[in-house]
XYZ file of N, CA and C in Angstrom:
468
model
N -0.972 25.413 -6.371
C -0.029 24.864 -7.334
C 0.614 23.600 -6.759
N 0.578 22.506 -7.390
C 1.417 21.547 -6.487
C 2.548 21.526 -6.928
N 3.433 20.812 -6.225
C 4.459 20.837 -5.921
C 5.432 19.293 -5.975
N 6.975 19.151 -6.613
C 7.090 17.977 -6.622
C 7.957 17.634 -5.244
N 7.700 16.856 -4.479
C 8.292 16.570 -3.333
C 9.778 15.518 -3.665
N 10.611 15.939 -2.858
C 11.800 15.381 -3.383
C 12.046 13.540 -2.882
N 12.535 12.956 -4.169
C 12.061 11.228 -4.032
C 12.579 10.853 -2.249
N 11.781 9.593 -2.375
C 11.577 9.355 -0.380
C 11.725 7.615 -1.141
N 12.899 6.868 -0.448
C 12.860 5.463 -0.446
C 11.575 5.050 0.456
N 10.267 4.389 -0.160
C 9.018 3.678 -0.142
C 8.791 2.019 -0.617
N 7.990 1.611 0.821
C 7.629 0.360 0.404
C 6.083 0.094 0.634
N 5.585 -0.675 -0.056
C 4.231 -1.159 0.064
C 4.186 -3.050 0.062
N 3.146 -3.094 1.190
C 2.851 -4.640 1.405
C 1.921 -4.849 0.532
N 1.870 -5.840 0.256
C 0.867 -6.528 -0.899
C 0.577 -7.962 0.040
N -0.668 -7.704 1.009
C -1.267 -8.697 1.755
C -2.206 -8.980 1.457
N -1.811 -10.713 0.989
C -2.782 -11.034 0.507
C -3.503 -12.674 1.130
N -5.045 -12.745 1.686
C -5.385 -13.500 2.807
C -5.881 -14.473 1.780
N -6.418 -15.837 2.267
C -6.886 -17.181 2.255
C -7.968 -17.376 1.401
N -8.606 -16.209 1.243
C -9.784 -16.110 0.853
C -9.306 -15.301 -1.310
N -8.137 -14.830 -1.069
C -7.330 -13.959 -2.220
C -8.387 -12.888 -2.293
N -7.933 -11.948 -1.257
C -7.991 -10.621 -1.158
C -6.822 -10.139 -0.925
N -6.825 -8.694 -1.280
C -6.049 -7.770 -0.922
C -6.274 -6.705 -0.022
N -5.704 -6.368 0.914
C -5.645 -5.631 1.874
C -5.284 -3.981 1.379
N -6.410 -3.523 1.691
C -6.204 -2.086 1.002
C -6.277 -0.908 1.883
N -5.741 0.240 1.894
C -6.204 1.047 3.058
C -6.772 2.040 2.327
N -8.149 2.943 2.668
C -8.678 3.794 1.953
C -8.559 4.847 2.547
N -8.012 6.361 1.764
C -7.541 7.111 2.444
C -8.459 8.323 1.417
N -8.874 9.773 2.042
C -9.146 10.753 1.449
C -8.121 12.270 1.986
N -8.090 12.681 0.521
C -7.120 13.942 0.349
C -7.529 14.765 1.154
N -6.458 15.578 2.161
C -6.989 16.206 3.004
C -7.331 17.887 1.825
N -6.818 18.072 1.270
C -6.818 19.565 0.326
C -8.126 19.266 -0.803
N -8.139 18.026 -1.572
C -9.369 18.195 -2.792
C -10.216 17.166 -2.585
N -10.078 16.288 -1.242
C -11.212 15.248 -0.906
C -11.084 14.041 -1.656
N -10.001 13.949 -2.344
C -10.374 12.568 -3.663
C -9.965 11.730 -2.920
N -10.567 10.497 -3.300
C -10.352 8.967 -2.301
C -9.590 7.742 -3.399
N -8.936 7.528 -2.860
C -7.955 6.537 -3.132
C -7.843 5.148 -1.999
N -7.241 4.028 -2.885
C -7.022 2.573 -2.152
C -6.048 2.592 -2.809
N -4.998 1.871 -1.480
C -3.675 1.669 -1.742
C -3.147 0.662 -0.567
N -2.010 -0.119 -1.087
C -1.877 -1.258 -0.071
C -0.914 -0.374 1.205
N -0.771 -0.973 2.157
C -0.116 -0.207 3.371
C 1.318 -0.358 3.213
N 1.379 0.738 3.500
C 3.079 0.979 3.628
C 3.584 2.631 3.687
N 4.540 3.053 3.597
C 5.424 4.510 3.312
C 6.770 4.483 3.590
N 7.040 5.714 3.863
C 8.777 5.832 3.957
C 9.703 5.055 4.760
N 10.973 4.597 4.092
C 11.598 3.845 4.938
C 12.495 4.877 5.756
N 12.388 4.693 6.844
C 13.605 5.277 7.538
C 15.057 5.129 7.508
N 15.692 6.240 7.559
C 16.973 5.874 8.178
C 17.629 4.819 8.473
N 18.926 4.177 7.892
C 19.431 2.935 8.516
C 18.182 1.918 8.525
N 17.121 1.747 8.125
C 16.089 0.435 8.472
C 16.558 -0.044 7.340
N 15.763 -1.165 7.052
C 16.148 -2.416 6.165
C 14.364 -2.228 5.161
N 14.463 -2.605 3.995
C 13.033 -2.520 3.104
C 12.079 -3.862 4.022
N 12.782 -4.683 4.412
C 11.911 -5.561 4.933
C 11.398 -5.509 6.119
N 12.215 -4.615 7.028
C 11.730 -3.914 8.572
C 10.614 -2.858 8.369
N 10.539 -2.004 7.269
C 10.013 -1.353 7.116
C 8.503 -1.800 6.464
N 8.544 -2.360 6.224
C 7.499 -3.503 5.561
C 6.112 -3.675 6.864
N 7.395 -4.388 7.830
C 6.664 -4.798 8.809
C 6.130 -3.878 9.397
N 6.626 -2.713 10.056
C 6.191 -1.909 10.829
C 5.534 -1.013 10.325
N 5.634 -0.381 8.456
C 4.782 0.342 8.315
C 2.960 -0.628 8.183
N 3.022 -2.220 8.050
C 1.822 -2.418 7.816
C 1.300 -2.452 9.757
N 2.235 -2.881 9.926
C 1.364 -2.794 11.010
C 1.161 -1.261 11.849
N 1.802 -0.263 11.872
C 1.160 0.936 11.977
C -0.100 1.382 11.221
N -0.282 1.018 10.169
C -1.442 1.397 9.302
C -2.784 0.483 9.404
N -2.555 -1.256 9.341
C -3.382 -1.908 9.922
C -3.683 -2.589 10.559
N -2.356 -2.803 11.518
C -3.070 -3.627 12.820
C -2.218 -4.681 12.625
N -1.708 -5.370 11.801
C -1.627 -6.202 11.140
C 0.046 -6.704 11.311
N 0.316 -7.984 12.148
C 1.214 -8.764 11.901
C 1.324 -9.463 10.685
N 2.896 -9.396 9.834
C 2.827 -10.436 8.327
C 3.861 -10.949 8.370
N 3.726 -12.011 7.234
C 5.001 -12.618 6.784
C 4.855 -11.924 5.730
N 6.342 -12.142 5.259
C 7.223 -11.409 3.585
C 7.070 -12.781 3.094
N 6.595 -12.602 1.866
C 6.624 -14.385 0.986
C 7.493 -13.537 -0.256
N 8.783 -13.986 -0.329
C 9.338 -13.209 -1.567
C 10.210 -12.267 -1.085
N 11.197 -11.488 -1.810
C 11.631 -10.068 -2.026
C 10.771 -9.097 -2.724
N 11.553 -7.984 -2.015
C 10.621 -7.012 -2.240
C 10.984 -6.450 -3.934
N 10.167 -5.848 -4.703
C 10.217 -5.521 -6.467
C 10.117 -4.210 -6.217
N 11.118 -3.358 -7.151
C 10.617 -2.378 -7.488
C 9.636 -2.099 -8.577
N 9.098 -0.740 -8.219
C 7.968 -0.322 -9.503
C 7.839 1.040 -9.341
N 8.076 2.123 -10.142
C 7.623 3.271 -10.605
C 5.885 3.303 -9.859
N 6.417 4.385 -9.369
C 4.748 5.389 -8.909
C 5.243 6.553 -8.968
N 3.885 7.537 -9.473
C 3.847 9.119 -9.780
C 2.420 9.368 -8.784
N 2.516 10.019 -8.139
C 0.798 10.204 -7.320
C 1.145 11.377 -6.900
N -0.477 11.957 -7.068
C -0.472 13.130 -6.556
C -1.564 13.396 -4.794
N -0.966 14.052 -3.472
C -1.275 14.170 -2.530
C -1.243 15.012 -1.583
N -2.494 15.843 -1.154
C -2.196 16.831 -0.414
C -1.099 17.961 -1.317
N -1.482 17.994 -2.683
C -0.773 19.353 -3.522
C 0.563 19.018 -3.615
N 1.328 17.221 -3.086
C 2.330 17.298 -3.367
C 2.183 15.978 -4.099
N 3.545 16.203 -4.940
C 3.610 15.303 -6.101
C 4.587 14.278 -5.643
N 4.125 13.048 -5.709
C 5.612 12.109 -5.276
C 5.859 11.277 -6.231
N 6.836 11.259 -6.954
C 7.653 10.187 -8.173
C 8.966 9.450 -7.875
N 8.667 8.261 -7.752
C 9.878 7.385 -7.854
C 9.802 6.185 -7.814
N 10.695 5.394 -7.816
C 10.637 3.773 -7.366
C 9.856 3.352 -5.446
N 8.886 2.617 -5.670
C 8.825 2.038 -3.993
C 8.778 0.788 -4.670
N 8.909 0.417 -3.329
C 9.011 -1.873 -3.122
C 7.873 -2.271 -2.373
N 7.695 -3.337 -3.308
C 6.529 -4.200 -3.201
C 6.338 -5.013 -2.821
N 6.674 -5.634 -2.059
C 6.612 -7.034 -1.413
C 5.056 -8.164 -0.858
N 4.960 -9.404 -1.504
C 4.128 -9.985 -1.430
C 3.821 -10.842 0.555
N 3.191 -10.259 0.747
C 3.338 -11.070 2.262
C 1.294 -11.448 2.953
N 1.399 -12.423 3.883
C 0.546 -12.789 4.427
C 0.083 -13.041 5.757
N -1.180 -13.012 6.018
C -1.349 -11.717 7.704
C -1.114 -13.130 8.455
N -0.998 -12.907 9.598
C -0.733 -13.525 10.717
C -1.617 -12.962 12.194
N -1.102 -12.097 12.619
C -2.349 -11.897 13.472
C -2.508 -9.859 13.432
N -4.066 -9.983 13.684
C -4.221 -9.017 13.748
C -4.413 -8.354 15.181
N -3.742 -6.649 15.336
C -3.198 -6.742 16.415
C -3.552 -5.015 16.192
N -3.102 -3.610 17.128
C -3.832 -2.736 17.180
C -2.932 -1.693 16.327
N -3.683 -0.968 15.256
C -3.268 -0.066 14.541
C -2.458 1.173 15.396
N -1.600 1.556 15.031
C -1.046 2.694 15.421
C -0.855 4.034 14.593
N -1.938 4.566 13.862
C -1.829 5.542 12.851
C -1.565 6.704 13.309
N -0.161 7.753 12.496
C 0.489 8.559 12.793
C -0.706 9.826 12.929
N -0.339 10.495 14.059
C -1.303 11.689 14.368
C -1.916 12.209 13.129
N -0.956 12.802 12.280
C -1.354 13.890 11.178
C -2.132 12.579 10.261
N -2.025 11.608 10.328
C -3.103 10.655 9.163
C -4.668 10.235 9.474
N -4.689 10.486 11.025
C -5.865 9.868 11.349
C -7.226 10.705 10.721
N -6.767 12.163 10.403
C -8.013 12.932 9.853
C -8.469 12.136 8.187
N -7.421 11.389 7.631
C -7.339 11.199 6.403
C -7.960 10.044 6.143
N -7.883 8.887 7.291
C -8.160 7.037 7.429
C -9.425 7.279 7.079
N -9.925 6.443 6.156
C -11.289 6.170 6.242
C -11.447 4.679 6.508
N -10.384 3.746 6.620
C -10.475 2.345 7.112
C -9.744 1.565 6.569
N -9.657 0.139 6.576
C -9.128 -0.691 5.285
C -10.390 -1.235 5.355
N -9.640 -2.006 3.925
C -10.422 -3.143 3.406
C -9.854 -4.267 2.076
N -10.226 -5.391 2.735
C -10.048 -6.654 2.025
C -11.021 -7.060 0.679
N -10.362 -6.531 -0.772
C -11.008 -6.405 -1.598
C -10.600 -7.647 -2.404
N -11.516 -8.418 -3.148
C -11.083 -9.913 -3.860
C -10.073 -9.075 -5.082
N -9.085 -10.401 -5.222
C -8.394 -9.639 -5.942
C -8.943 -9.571 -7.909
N -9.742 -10.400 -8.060
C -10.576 -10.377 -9.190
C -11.427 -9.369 -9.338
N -11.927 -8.217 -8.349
C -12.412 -7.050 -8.606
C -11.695 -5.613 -8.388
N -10.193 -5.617 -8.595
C -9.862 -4.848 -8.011
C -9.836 -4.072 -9.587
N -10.040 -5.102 -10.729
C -9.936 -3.785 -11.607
C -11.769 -2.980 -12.186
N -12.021 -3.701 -10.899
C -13.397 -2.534 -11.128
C -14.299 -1.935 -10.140
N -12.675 -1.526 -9.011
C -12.662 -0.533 -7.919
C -13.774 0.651 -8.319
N -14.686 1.045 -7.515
C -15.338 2.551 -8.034
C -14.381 3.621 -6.869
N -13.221 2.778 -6.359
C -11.987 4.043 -5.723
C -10.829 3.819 -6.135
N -10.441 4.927 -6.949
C -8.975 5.030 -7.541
C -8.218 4.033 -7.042
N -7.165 3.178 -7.258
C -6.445 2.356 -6.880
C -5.225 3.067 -6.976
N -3.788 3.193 -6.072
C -3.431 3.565 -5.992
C -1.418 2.432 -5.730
N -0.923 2.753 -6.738
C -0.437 2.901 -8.479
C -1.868 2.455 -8.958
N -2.022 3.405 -10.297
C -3.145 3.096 -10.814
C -3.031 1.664 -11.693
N -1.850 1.229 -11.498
C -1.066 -0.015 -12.124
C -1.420 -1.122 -11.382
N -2.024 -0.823 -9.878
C -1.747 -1.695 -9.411
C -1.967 -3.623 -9.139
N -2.726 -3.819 -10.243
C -3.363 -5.355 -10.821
C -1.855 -5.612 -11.604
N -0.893 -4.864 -12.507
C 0.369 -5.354 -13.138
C 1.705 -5.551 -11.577
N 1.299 -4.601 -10.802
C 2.351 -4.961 -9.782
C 2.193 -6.125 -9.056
N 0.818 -6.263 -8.584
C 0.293 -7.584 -8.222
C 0.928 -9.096 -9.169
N 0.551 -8.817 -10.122
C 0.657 -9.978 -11.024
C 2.367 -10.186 -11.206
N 3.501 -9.450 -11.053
C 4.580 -9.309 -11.071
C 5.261 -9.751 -9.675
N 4.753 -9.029 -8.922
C 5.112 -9.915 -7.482
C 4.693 -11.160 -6.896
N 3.347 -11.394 -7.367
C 2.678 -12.848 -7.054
C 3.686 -13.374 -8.010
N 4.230 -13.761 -9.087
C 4.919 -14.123 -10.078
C 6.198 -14.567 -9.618
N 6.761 -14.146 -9.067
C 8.001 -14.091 -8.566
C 8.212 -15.007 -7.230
N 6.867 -14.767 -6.572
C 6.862 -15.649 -5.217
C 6.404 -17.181 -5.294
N 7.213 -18.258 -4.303
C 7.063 -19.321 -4.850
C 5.986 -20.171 -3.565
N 5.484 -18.664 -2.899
C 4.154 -18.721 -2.095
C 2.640 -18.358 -2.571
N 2.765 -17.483 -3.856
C 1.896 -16.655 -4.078
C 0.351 -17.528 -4.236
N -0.511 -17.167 -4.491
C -1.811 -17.403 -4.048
C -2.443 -17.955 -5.837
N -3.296 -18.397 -5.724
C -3.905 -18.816 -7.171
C -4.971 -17.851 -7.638
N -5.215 -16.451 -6.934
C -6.014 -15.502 -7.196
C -6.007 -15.293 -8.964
N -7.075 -15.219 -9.270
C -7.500 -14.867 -10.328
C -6.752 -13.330 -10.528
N -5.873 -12.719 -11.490
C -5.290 -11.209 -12.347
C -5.879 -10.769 -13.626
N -6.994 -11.627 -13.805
C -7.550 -10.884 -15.232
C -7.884 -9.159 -15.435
């Protein structure tokens, strides 16, 4: 039976490189196997700041030194994981890599990593892996929008 897990302040990077890709991390359910892409990020801690958290969750997940181009947006996500249900607002922030440097993925995730990957952002709406907000081409287009860095990537 799943279960709804109680809301967790969340942010996600939206890195996006030279070439206008997006930086995705592909992850599979440890309980029903389903595979999902989703940009890097998770819970903010305690006392941190949305933009500290930014940094350190991408670079725990990929390696990955960034800049923030922008503030971070909220957006509604509902996802379901490991039998638990998570609903609420996370932040989105548009940023761009700088150097890449060595992943530090939390013990209990490494069974789950299946890698990243830099997907053009003109095919992301015809992922054959769940994208994760399944929204996530309107969050894109909302945060690139806003930034007065953002990239000329094609959002059709």
């Amino acid at each position: 039976m799943t279960q709804t897990s109680p809301a967790r302040k969340a942010v996600r990077a939206l890195l996006v490189n030279g070439r206008d890709e997006l930086l995705l991390i592909h992850w599979e359910d440890p309980l029903d196997g389903h595979e999902i892409l989703e940009p890097p990020g998770g819970a903010v801690e305690p006392d941190e700041s949305l933009e500290a958290a930014l940094l350190r969750e991408t670079a725990e997940e990929t390696g990955w030194d960034i800049q923030l181009c922008g503030t971070p947006r909220p957006h509604f996500r509902k996802t379901t994981w490991a039998d638990q249900t998570y609903e609420g607002t996370e932040w989105f922030c548009l940023a761009r890599p700088l150097t890449a440097g060595q992943q530090t993925l939390e013990t209990y995730e490494r069974p789950w990593f299946r890698g990243v990957e830099w997907v053009p952002i003109d095919h992301l709406h015809v992922s054959q892996i769940p994208l994760e907000p399944p929204h996530l081409v309107s969050v894109l287009k909302d945060v690139m929008g806003q930034s007065p860095e953002s990239t000329g990537g094609s959002l059709s």
